[in-house]
Tab-separated table of C-alpha atoms in Angstrom:
chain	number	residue	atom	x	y	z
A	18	UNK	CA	0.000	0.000	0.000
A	19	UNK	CA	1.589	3.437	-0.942
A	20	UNK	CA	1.839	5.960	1.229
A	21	UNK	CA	-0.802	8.319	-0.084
A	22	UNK	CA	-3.299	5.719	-0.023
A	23	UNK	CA	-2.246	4.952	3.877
A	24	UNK	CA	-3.075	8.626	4.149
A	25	UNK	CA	-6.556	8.323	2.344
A	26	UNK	CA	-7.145	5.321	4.851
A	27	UNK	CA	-6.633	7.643	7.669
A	28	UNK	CA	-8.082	10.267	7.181
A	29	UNK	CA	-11.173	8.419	6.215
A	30	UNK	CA	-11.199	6.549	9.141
A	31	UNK	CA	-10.592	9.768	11.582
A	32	UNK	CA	-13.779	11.313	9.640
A	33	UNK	CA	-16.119	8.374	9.824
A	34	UNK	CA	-15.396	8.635	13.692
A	35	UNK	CA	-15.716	11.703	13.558
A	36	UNK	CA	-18.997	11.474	12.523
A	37	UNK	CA	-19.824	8.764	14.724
A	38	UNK	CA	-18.862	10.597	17.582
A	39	UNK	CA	-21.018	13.546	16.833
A	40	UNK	CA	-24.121	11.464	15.769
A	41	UNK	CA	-23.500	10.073	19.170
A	42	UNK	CA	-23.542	13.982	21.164
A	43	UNK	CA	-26.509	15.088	19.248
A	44	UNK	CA	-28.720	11.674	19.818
A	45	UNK	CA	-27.766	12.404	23.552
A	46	UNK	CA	-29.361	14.586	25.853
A	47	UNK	CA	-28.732	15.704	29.068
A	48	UNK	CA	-30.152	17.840	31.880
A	49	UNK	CA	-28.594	18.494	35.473
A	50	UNK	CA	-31.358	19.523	38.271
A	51	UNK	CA	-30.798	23.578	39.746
A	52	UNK	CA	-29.017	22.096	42.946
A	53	UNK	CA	-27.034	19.460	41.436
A	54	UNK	CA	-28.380	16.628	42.503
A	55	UNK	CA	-29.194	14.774	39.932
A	56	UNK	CA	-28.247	14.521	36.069
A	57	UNK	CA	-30.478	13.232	33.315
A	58	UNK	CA	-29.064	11.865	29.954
A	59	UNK	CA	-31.641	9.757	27.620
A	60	UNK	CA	-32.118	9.912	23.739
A	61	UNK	CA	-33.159	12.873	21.884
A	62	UNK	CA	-36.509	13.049	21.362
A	63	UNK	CA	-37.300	10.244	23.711
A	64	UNK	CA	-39.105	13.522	25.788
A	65	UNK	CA	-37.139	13.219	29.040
A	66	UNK	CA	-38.369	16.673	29.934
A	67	UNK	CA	-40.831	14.981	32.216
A	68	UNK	CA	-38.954	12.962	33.986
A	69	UNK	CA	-36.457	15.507	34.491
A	70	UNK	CA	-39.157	17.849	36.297
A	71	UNK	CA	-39.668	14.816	38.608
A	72	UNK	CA	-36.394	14.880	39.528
A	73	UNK	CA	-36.731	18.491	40.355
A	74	UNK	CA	-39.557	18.339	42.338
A	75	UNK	CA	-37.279	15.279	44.420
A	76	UNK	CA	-34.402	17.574	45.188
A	77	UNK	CA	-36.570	20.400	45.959
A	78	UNK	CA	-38.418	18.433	48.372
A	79	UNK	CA	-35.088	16.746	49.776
A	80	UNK	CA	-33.643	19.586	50.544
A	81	UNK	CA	-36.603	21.342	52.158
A	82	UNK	CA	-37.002	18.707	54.340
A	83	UNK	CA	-33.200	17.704	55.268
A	84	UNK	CA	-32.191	21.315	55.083
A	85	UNK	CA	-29.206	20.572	52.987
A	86	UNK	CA	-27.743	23.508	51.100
A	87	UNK	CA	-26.916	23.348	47.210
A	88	UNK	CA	-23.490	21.493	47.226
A	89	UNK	CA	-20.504	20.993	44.303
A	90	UNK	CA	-20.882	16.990	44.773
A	91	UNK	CA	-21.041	14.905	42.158
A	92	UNK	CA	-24.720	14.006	40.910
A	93	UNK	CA	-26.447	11.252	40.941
A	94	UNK	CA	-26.713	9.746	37.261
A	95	UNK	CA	-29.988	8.894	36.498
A	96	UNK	CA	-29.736	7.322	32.598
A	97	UNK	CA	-32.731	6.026	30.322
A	98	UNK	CA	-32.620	3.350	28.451
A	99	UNK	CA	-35.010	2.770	25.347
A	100	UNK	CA	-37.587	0.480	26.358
A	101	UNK	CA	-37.570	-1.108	22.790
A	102	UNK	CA	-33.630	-1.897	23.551
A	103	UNK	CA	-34.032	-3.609	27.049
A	104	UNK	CA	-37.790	-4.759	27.955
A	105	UNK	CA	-36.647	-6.366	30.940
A	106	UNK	CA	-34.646	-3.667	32.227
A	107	UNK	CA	-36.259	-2.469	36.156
A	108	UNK	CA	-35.087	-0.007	38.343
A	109	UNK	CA	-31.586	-0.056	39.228
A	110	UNK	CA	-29.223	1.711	41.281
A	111	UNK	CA	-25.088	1.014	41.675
A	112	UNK	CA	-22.723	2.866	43.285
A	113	UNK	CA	-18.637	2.887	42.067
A	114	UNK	CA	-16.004	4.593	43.473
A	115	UNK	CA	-13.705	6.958	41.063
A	116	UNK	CA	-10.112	5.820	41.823
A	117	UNK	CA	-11.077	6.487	45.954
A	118	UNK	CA	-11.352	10.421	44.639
A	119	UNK	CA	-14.908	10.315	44.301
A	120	UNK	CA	-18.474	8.540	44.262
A	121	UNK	CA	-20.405	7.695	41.017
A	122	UNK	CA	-23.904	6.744	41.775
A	123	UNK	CA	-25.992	5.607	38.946
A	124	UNK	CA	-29.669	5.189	38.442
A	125	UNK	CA	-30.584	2.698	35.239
A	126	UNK	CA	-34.208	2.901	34.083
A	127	UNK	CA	-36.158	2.078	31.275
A	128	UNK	CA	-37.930	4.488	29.549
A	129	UNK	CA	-40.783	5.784	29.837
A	130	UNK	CA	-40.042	4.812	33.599
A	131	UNK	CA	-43.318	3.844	36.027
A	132	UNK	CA	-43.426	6.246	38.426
A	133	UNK	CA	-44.186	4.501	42.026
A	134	UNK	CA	-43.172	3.725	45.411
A	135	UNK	CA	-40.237	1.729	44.316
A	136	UNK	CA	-38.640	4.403	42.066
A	137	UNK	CA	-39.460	7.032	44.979
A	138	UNK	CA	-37.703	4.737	47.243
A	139	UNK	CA	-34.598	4.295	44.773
A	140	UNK	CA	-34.198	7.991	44.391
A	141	UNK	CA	-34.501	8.495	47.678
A	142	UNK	CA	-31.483	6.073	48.722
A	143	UNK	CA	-29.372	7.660	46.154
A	144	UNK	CA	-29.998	11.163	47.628
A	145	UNK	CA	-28.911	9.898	50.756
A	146	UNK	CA	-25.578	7.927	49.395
A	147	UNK	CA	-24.726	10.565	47.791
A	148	UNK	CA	-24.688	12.913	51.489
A	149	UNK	CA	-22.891	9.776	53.156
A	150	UNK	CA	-19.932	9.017	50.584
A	151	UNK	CA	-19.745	13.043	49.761
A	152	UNK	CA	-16.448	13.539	52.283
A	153	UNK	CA	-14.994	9.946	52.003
A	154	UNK	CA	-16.129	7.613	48.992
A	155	UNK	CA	-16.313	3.918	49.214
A	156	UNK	CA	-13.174	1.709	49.277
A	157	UNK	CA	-13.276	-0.837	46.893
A	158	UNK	CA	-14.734	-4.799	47.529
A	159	UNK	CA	-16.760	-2.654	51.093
A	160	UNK	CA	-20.343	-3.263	51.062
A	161	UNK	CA	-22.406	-0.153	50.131
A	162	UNK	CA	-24.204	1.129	53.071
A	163	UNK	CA	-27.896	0.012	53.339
A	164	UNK	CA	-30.615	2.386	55.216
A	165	UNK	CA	-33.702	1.205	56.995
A	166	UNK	CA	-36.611	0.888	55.189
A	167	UNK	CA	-38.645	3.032	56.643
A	168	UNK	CA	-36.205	5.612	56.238
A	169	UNK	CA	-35.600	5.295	52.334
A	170	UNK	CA	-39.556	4.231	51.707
A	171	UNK	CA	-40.686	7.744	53.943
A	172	UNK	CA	-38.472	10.372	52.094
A	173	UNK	CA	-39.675	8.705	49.110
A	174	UNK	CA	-43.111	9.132	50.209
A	175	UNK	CA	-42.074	13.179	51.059
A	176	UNK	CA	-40.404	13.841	48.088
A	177	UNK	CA	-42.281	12.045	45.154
A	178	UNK	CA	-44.323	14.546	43.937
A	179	UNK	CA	-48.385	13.743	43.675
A	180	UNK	CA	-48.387	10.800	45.787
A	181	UNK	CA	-50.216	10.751	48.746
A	182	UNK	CA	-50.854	9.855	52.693
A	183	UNK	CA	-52.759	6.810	53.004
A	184	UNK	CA	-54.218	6.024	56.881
A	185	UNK	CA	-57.298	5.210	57.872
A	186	UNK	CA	-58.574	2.116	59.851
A	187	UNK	CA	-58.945	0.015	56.855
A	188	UNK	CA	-55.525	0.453	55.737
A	189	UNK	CA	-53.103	-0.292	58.801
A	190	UNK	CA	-51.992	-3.505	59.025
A	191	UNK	CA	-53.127	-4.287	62.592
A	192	UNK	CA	-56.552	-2.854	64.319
A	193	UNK	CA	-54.014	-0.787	66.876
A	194	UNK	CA	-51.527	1.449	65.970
A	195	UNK	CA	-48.114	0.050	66.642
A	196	UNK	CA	-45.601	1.494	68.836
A	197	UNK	CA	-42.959	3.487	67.352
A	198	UNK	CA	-40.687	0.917	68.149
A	199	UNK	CA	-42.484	-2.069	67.052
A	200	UNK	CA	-43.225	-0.043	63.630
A	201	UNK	CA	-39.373	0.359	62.792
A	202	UNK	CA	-38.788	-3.216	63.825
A	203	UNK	CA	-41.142	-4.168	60.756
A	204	UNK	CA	-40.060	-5.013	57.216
A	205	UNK	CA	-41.316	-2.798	54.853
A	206	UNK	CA	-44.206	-5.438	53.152
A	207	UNK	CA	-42.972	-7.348	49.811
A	208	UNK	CA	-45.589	-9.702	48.715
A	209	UNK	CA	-49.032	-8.110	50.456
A	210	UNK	CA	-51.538	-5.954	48.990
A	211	UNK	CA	-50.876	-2.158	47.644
A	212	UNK	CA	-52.808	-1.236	50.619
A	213	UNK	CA	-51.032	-2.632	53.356
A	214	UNK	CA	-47.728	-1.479	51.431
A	215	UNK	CA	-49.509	2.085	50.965
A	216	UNK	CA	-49.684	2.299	54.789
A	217	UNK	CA	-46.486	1.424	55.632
A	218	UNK	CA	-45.403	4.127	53.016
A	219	UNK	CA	-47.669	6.637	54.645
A	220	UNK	CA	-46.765	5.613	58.109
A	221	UNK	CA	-42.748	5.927	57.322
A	222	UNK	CA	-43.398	8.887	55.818
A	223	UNK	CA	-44.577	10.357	59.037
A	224	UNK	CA	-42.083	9.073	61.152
A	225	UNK	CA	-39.671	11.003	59.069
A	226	UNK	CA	-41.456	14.246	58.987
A	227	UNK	CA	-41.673	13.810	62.704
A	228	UNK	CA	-37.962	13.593	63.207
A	229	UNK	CA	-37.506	16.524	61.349
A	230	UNK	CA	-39.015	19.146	63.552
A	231	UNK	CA	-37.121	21.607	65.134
A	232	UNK	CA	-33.636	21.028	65.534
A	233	UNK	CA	-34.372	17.594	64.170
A	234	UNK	CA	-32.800	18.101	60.666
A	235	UNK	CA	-29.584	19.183	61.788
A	236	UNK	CA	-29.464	15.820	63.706
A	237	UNK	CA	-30.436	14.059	61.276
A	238	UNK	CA	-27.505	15.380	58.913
A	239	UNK	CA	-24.908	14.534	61.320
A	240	UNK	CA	-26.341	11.327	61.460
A	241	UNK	CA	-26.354	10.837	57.757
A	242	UNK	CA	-22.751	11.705	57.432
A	243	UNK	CA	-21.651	9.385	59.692
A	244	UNK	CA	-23.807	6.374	59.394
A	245	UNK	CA	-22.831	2.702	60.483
A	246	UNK	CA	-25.491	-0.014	60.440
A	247	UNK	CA	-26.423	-1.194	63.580
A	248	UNK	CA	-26.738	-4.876	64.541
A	249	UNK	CA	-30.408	-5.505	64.724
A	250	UNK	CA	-29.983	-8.270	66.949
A	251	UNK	CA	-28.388	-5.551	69.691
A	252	UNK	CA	-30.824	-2.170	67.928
A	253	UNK	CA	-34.452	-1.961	67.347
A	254	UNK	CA	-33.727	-0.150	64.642
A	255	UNK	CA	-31.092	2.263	62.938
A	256	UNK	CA	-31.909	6.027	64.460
A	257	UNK	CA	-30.601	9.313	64.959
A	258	UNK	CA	-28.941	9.590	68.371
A	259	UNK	CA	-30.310	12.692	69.226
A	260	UNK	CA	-33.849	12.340	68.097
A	261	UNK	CA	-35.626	11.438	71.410
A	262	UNK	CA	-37.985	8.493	70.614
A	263	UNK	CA	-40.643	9.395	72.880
A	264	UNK	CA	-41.073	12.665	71.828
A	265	UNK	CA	-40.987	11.824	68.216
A	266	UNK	CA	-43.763	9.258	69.019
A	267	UNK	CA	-46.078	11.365	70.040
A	268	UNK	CA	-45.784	13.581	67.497
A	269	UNK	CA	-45.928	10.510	65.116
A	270	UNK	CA	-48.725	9.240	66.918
A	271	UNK	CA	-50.777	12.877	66.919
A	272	UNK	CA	-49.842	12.768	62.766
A	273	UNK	CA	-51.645	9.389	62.158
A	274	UNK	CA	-54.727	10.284	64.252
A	275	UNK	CA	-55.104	13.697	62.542
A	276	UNK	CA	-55.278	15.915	65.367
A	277	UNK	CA	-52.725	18.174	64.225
A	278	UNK	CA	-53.817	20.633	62.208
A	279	UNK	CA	-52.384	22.818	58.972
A	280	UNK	CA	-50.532	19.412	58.637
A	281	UNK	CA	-50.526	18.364	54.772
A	282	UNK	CA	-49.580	14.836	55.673
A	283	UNK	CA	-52.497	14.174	57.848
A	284	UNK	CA	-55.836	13.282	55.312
A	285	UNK	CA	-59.313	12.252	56.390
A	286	UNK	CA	-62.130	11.871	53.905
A	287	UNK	CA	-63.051	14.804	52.352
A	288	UNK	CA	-66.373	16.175	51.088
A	289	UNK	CA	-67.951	15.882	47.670
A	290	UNK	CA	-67.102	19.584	46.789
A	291	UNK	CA	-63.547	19.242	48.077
A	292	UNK	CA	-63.046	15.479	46.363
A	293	UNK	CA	-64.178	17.198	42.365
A	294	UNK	CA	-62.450	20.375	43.253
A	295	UNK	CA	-58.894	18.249	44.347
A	296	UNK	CA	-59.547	15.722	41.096
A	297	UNK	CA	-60.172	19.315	38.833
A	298	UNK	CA	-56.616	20.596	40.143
A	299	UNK	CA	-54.734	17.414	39.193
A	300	UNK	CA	-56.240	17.372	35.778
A	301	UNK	CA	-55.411	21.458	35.426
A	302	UNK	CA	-51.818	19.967	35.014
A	303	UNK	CA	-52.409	18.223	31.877
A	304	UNK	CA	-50.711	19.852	28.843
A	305	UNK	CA	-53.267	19.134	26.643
A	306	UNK	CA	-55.604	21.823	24.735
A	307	UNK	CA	-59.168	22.006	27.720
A	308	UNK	CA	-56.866	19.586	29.894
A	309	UNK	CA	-58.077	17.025	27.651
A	310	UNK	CA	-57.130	13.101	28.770
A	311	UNK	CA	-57.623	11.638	25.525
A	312	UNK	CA	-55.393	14.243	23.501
A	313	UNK	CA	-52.498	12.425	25.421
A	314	UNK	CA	-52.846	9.879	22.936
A	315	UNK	CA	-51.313	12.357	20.533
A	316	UNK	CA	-48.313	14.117	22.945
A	317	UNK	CA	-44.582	13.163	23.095
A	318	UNK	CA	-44.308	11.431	26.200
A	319	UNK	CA	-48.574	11.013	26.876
A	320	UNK	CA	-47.545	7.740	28.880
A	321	UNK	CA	-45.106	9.247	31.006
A	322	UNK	CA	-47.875	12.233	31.963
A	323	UNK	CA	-50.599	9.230	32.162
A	324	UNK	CA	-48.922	7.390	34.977
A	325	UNK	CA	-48.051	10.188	36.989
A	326	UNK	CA	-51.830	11.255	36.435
A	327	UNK	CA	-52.923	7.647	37.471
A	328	UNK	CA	-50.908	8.056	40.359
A	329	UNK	CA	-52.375	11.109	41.935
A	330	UNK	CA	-55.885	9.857	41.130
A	331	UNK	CA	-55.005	6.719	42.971
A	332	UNK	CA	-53.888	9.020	46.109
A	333	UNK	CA	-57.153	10.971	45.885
A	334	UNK	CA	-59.471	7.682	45.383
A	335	UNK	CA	-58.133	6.742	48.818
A	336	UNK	CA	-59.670	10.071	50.592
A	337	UNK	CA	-62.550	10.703	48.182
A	338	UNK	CA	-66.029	11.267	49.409
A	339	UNK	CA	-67.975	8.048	47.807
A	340	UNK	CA	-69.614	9.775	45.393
A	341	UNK	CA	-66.940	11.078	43.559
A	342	UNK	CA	-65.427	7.605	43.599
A	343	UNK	CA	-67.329	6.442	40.555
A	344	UNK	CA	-65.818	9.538	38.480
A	345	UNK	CA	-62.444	8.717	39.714
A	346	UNK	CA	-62.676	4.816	38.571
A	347	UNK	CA	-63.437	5.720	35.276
A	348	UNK	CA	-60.381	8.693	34.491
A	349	UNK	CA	-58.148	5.639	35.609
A	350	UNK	CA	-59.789	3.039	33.181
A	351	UNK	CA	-59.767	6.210	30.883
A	352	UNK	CA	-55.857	6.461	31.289
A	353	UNK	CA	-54.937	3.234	30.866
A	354	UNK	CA	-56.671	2.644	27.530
A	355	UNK	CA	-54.650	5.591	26.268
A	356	UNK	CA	-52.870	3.170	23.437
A	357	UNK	CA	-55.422	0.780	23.145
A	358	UNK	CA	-58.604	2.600	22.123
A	359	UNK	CA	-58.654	4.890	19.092
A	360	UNK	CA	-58.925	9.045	19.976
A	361	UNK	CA	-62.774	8.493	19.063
A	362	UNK	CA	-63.561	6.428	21.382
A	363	UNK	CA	-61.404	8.245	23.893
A	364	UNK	CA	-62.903	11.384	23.452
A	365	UNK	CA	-66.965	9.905	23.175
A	366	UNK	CA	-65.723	8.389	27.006
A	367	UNK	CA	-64.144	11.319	27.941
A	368	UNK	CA	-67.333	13.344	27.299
A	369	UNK	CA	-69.070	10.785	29.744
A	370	UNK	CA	-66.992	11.347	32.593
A	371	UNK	CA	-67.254	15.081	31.829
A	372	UNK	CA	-71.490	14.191	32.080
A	373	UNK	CA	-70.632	12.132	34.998
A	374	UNK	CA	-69.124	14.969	36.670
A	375	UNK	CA	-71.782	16.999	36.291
A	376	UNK	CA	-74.572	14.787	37.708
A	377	UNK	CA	-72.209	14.260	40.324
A	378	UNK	CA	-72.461	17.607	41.365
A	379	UNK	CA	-75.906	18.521	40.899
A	380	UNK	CA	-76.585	15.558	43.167
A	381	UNK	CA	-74.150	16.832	45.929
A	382	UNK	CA	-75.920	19.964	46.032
A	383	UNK	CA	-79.372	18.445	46.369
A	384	UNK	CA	-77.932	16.180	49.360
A	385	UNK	CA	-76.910	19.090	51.096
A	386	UNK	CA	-80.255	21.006	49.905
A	387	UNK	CA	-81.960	18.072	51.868
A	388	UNK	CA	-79.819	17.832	54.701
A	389	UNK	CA	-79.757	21.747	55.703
A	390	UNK	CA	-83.733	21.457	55.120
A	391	UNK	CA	-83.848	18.552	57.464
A	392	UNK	CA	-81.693	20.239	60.170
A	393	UNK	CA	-84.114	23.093	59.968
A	394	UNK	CA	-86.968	21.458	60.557
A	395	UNK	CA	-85.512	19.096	63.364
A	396	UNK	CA	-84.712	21.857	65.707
A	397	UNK	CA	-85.773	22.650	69.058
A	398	UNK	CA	-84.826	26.115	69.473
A	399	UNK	CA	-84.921	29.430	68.406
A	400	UNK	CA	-81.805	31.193	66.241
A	401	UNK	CA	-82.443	34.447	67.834
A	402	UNK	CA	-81.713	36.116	64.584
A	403	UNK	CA	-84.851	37.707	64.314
A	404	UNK	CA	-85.989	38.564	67.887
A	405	UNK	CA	-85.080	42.444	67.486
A	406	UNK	CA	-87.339	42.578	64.381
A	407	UNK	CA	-90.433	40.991	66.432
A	408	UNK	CA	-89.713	42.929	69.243
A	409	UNK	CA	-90.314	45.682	67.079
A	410	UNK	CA	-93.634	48.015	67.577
A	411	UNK	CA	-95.610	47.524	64.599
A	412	UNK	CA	-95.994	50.945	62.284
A	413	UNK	CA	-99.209	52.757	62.763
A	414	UNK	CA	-101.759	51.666	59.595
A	415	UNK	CA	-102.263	53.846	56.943
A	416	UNK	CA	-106.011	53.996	55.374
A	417	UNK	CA	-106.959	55.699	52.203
A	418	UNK	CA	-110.748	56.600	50.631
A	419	UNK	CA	-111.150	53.079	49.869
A	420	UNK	CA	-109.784	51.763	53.020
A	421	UNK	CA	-112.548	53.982	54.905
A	422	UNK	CA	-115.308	52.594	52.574
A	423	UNK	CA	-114.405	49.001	54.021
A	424	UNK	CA	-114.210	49.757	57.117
A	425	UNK	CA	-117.525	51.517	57.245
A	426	UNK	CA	-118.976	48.666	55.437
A	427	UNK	CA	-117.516	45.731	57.950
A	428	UNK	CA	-118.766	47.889	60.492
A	429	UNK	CA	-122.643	47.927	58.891
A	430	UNK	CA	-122.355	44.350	58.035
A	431	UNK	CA	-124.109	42.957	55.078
């Protein structure tokens, strides 16, 4: 081979990567949160916007409730993978160290990615490595620190964005509140029902936001930064030293039951006009043209927006006034027949739940027309609103020409 040809080869080679390379950086995107905390990368066009708001919302909410300021560490990698190229791919997360310099923790994901408790939870452990190994990062072949359950599955709880606290009597596991003690001796429930796993969730969630009051967050932080897993056989439980378990029981305790209020973890069933006005903000979110469910079908990313829709109906179902329960059922059978039913048929069911709505409300008002009648009736005393106006002397009467004329005649009689 001569030497200009060698030279052809070369360069030809050096262009095709080259182009490779920049085929590569333009298929890529990717997207690092305001405080650093995480960094998105997924394939052009694949709509990652959405997700990356999620993760958004997470740090915002992390932060807020940890009270940790905006730092230089290195963020947490969250990558999406085509669905199309790995079906089987679930929620991962891995954590390397950078030759003992620094951490590199990595979320894997398919896209679009199901947003629920699990992938709360994951995000929530990586915001919490990444605090732990931010000073010192892992040696290599040392096992990767593992936090309680019912720490990772609360802040996940806090910080996913549209999900809800779930407790009522049906829900807990047992017919008496455990003992804060006994509660973060449990395992956080694999195999039982989403409503048994909802309350644990909710529960967890709680415990956390309990710890955090006061000077709780700054113990907490110290506590992060130097964690070591306890030995459960000698420790109830892994917990910050200096939050006082009594006192955060009772403030746990006070949470479930409700009785403090201005709290926005604490739910009890709400009333009809409460339940459509809650279920009319969530669908105000939708990007669609009238909020429309069914023109999802037709917008980049409609699953991704459908699931975290499904998600905060599913919350709302669970504190929803009867009535409205109906309407709810059918948005979520709406929302999951997004890519099965043609826009048509969408939009004719869509119009019914619309109608639903309606009749919903008209019946609502003449429930309470009924019931404010019926406490009316039933009662025993007087308001006292009027008294002044009977007590009143009545005005002296007026009598014109033809008022006389009666008179005189009443006074003949016929």
């Amino acid at each position: 081979m001569s030497l200009k040809n060698s030279r052809l080869l070369v360069t030809g080679a050096f262009f095709l990567f080259c182009l490779f390379a920049e085929s590569e950086l333009y298929s890529k995107t990717s997207f690092v949160t305001p405080g650093g905390t995480f960094e998105l990368i997924g394939e052009r066009g694949s709509d990652e916007r959405s997700f990356f708001h999620l993760l958004v919302n997470n740090e915002e909410k992390f932060q807020g409730l940890t009270g940790y300021p905006v730092s230089a560490d290195p963020p947490v990698l969250v990558v999406l993978h085509p669905f199309k190229e790995n079906p089987s791919l679930k929620n991962t997360l891995r954590v390397d160290s950078l030759e003992g310099r620094s951490t590199k923790i990595q979320i894997d994901c398919s896209y679009p990615p199901e947003v629920n408790g699990e992938l709360g939870e994951i995000l929530a452990r990586a915001m919490l490595l990444r605090k732990h190994y931010a000073n010192q990062p892992p040696q290599s072949g040392v096992t990767i620190k593992s936090f309680p359950s019912w720490l990772t599955r609360g802040i996940g709880l806090v910080c996913n964005p549209g999900a809800g606290f779930v407790l009522s009597s049906e829900l807990t596991p047992d017919t008496e509140v455990p003992s804060l003690e006994k509660f973060l001796c449990q395992k956080a429930p694999v195999s039982e029902s989403d409503q048994v796993l909802e309350a644990y969730n909710s529960m967890a969630a709680l415990a956390v936001k309990a710890g955090m009051r006061g000077e709780g967050a700054k113990a907490f932080r110290d506590w992060i930064g130097h964690f070591n897993a306890k030995d459960p056989r000698v420790s109830f439980s892994d917990w910050p030293d200096s939050w006082s378990l009594g006192k955060v029981e009772r403030l746990w305790l006070l949470l479930i039951a409700g009785q403090e209020r201005g709290d926005e973890g604490t739910l009890s069933i709400l009333g009809t006009i409460s339940s459509l006005k809650k279920y009319d903000e969530i669908l105000s979110g939708l990007p669609t043209q009238a909020h429309s469910i069914a023109l999802l079908k037709k917008e980049k990313g409609g699953i991704f927006t459908s699931q975290q829709l499904s998600s905060r109906l599913s919350a709302l179902r669970l504190q929803a006034n009867p009535l409205v329960i109906p309407l709810i059922d059918r948005t979520l059978n709406l929302l999951s027949q997004i890519n099965r039913q043609s826009l048509k048929k969408l939009l004719a069911e869509e119009k019914k739940i619309s109608d639903l709505q309606g009749l919903i409300l008209k019946q609502s008002r003449a429930i309470e027309d009924y019931l404010d009648w019926y406490e009316m009736t039933k009662t025993r005393t007087k308001s006292g609103l009027f008294e002044r106006f009977l007590a009143a002397p009545l005005p002296p009467v007026k009598k014109g020409p033809v008022g006389r004329y009666l008179d005189a005649v009443e006074e003949r009689g016929w």
